[in-house]
PDB file of C-alpha atoms in Angstrom:
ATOM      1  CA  UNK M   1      10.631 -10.581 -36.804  1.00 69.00           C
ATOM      2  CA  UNK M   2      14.406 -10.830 -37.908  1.00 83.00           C
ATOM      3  CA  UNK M   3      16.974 -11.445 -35.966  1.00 87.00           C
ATOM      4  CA  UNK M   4      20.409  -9.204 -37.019  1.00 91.00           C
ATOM      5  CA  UNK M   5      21.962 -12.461 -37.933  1.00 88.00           C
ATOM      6  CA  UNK M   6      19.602 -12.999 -41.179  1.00 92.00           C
ATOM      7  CA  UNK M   7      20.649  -9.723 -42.226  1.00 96.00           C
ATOM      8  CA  UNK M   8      23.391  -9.686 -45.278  1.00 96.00           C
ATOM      9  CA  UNK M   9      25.730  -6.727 -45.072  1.00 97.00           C
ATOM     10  CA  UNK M  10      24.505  -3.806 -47.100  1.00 97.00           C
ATOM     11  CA  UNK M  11      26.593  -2.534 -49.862  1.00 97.00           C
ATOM     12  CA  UNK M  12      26.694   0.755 -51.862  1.00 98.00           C
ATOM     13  CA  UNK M  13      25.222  -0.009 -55.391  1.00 97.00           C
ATOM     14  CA  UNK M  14      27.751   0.559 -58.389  1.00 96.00           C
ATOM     15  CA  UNK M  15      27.304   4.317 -59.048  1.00 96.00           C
ATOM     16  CA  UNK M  16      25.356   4.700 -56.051  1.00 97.00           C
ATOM     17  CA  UNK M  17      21.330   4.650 -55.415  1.00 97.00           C
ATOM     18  CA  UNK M  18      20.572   7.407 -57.579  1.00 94.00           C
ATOM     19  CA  UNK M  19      17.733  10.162 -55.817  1.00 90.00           C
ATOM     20  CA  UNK M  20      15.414   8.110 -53.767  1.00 94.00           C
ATOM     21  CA  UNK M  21      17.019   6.146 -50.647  1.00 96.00           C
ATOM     22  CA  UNK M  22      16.777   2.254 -50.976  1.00 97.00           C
ATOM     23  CA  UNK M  23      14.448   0.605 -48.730  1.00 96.00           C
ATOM     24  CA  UNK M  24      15.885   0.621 -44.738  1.00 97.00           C
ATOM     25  CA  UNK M  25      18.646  -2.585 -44.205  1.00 97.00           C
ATOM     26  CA  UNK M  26      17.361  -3.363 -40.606  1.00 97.00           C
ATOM     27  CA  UNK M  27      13.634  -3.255 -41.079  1.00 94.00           C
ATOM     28  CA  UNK M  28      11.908  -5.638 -39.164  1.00 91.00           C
ATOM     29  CA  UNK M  29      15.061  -6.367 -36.499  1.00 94.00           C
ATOM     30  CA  UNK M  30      14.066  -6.715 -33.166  1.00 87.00           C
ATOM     31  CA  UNK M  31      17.838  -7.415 -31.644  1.00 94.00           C
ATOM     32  CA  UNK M  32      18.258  -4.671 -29.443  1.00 95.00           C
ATOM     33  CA  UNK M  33      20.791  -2.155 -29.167  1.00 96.00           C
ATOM     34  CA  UNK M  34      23.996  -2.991 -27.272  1.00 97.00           C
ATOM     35  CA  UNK M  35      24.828  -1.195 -24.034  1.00 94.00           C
ATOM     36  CA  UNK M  36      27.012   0.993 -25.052  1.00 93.00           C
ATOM     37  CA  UNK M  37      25.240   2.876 -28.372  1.00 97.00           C
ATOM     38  CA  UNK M  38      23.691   5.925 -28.760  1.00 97.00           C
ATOM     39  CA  UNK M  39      20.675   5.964 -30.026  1.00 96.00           C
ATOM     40  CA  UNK M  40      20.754   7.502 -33.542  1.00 98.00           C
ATOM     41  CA  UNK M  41      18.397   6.026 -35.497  1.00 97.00           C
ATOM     42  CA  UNK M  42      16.042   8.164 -37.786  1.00 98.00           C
ATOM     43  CA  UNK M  43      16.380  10.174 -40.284  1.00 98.00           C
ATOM     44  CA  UNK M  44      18.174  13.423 -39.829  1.00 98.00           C
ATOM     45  CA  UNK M  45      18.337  16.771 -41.850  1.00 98.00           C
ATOM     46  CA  UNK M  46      20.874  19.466 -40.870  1.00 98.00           C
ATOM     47  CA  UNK M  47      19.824  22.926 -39.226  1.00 98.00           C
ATOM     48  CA  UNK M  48      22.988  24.446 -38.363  1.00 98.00           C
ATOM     49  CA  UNK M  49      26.521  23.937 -40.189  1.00 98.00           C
ATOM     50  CA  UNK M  50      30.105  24.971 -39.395  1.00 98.00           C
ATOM     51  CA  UNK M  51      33.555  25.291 -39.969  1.00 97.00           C
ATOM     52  CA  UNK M  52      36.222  26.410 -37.909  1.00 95.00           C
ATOM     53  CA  UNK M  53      34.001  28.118 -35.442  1.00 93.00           C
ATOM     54  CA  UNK M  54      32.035  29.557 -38.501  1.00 97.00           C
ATOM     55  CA  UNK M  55      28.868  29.275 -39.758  1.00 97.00           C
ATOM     56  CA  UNK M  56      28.764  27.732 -43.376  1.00 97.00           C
ATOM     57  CA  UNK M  57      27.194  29.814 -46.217  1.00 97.00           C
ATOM     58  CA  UNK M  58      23.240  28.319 -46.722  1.00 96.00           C
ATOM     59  CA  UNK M  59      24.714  28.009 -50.684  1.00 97.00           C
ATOM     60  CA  UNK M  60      26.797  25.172 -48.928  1.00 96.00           C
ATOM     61  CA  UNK M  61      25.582  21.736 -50.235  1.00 95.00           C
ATOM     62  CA  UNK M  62      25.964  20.400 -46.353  1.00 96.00           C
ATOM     63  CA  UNK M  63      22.514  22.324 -46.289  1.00 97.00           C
ATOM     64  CA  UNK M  64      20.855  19.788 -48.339  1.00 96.00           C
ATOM     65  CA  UNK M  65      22.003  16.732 -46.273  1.00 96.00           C
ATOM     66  CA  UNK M  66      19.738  14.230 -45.055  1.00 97.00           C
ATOM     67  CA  UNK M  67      20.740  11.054 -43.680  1.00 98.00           C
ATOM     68  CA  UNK M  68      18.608   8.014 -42.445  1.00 98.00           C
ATOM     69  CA  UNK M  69      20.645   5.752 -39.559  1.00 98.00           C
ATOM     70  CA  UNK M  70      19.639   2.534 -38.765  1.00 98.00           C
ATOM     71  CA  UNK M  71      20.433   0.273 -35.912  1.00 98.00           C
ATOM     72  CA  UNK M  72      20.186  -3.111 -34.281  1.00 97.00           C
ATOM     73  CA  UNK M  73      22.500  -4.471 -32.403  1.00 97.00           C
ATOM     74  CA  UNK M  74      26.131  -3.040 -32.448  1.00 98.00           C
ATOM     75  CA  UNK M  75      25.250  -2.426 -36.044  1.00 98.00           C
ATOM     76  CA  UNK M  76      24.777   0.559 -37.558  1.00 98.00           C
ATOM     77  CA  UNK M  77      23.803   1.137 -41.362  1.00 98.00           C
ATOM     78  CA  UNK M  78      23.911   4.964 -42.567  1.00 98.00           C
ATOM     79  CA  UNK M  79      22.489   5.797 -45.689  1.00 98.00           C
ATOM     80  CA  UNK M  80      23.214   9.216 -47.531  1.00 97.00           C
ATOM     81  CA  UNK M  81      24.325  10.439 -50.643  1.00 96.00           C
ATOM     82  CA  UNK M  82      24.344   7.820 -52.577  1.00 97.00           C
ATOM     83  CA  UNK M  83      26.334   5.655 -50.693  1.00 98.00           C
ATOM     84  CA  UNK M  84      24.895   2.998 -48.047  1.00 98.00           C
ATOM     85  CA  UNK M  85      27.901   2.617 -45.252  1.00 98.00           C
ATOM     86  CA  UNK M  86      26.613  -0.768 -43.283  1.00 98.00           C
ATOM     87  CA  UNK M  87      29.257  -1.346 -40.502  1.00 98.00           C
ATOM     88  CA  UNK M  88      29.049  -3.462 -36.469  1.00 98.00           C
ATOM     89  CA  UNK M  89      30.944  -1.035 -33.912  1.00 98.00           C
ATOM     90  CA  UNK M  90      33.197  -3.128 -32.851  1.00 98.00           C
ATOM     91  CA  UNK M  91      36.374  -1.196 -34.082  1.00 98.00           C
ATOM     92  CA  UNK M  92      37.420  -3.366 -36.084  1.00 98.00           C
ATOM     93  CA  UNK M  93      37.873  -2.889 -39.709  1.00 98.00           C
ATOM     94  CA  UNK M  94      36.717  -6.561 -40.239  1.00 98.00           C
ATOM     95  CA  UNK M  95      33.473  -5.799 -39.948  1.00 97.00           C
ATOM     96  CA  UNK M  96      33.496  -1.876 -40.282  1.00 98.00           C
ATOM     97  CA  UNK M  97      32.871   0.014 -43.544  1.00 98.00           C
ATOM     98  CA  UNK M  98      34.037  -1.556 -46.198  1.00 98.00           C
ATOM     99  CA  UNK M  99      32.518   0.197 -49.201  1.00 98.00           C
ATOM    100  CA  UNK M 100      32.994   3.649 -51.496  1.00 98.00           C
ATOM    101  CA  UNK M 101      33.697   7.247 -50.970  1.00 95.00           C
ATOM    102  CA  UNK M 102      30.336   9.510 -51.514  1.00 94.00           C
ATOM    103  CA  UNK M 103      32.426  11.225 -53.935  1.00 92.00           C
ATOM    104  CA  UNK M 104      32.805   9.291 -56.787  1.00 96.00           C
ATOM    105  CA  UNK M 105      31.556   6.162 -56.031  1.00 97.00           C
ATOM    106  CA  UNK M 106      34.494   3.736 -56.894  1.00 96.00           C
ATOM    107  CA  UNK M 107      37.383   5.046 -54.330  1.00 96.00           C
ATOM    108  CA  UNK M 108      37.077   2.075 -51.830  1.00 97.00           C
ATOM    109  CA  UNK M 109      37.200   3.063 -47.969  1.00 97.00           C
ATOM    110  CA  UNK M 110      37.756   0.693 -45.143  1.00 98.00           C
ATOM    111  CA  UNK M 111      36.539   2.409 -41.688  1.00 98.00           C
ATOM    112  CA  UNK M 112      36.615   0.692 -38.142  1.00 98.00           C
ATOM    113  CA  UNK M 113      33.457   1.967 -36.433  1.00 98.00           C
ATOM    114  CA  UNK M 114      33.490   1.795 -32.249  1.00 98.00           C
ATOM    115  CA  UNK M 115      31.007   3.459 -29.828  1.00 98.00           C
ATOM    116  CA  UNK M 116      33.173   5.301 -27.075  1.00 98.00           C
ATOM    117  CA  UNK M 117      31.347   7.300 -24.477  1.00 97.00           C
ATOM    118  CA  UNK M 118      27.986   7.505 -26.056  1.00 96.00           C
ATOM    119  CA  UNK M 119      29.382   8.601 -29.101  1.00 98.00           C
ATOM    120  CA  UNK M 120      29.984   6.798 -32.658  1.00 98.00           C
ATOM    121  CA  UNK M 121      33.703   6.808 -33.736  1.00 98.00           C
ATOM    122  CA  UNK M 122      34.601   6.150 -37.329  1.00 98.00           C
ATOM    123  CA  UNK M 123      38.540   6.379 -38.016  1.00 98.00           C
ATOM    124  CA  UNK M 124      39.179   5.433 -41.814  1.00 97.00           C
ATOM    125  CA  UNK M 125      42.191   2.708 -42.011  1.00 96.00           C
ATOM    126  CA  UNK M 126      45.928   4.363 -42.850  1.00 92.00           C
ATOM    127  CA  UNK M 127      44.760   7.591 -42.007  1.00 89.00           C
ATOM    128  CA  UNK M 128      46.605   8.985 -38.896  1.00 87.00           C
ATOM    129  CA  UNK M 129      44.382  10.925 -36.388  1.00 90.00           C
ATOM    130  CA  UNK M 130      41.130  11.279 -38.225  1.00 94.00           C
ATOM    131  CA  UNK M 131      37.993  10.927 -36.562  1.00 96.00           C
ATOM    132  CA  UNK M 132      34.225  11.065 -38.121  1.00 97.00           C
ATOM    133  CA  UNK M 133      32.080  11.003 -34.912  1.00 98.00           C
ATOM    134  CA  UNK M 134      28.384  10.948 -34.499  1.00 98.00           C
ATOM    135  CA  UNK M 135      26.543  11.674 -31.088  1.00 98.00           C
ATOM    136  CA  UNK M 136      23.386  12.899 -29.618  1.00 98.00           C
ATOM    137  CA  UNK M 137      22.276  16.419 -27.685  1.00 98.00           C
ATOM    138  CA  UNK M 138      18.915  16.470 -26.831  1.00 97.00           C
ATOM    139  CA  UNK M 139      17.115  15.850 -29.495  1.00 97.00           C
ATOM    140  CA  UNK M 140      19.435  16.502 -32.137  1.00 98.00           C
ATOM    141  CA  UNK M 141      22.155  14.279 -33.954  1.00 98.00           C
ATOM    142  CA  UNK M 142      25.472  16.016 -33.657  1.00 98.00           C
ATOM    143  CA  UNK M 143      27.718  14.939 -36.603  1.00 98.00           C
ATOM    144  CA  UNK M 144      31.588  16.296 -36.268  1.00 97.00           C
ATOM    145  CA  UNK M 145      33.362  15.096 -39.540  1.00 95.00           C
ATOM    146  CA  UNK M 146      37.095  15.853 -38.402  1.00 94.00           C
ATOM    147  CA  UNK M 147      38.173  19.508 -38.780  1.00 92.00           C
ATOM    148  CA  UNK M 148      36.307  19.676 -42.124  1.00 94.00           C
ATOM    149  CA  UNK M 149      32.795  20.403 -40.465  1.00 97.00           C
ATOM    150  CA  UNK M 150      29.675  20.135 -37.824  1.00 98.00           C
ATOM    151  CA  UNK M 151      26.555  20.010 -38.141  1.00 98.00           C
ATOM    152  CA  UNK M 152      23.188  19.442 -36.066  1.00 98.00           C
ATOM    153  CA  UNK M 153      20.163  17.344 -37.193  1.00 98.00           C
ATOM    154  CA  UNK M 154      16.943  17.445 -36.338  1.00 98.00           C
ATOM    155  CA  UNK M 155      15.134  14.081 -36.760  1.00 98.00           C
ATOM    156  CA  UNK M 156      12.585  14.080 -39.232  1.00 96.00           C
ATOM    157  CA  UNK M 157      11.487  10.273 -39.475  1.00 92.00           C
ATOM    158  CA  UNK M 158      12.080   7.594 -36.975  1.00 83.00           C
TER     159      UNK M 158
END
C-alpha cells in the first residue's frame, strides 16, 4: 500500500509518451477520495462529440480520444495524448497543472484544478473566463472543454 504522500508529482515526458500510455501514477494508493470529488477514475473513450449544439464529423480526431483518470485523494492525474496533467484540486495553481500543452509539447500551462458541485474545474492561469470541466452522468464521463467542445465517455477500464 502507498500512501498519496510517497507519490512524486507526475510530469509530461519531453516530447510526450509517444503511443502507449505510461504505467498509472496512483497505482497502489489506498488514500481515499476527498468528500467533495467525483468519481472519475477509469479510462474513458468518447461516444458522442459536439460543438455548438452540433454533432462533430466522426473524421474529427476528438473521435479517437481516450483518456485514463486517476485519483486518490484530492488528486487527480489525467493521462491523454501524450501529455500526463498530475494536479491536487485545491484551486490553487501551486499545486495544479503545471506542465505542457498536448499540442506541441513545450508551451508550458499552469491550471488551478478545484472540485465544485461534483464537478472538476480546471481554469488555466491569465486566461479570463475559461473553464475545462469534467463531471459524471450515469455512467458516463461528461467532459465540456469551454465553448470549443463536449463529449461523453464511456468507461472502458477501471
Amino acid at each position: 500500500m502507498t500512501a498519496l504522500a510517497d507519490i512524486p508529482t507526475a510530469h509530461t515526458p519531453a516530447g510526450g509518451y509517444g503511443l502507449e500510455m505510461p504505467p498509472a501514477v496512483l497505482l497502489g494508493c489506498t488514500d481515499p477520495l476527498v468528500t467533495d470529488a467525483p468519481d472519475l477514475a477509469g479510462t474513458w473513450t468518447v461516444v458522442d462529440a459536439t460543438s455548438g449544439g452540433e454533432r462533430l464529423p466522426r473524421e474529427h480526431p476528438i473521435w479517437s480520444h481516450v483518456e485514463r483518470i486517476e485519483q486518490a485523494g484530492a488528486r487527480v492525474v489525467v493521462t491523454t495524448s501524450g501529455v500526463i496533467h498530475d494536479m491536487v484540486a485545491d484551486g490553487t495553481f501551486e499545486h495544479g497543472v503545471n506542465d505542457v500543452m498536448a499540442g506541441d509539447f513545450t508551451t508550458p500551462i499552469s491550471v488551478a484544478a478545484s472540485f465544485e458541485d461534483g464537478v472538476l474545474v480546471l481554469r488555466p492561469r491569465d486566461v479570463t473566463d475559461v473553464e475545462v470541466r469534467r463531471w459524471r452522468e450515469g455512467d458516463q464521463l461528461v467532459w465540456a472543454y469551454h465553448t470549443l467542445f463536449t463529449v461523453r465517455m464511456d468507461r472502458v477500464a477501471v
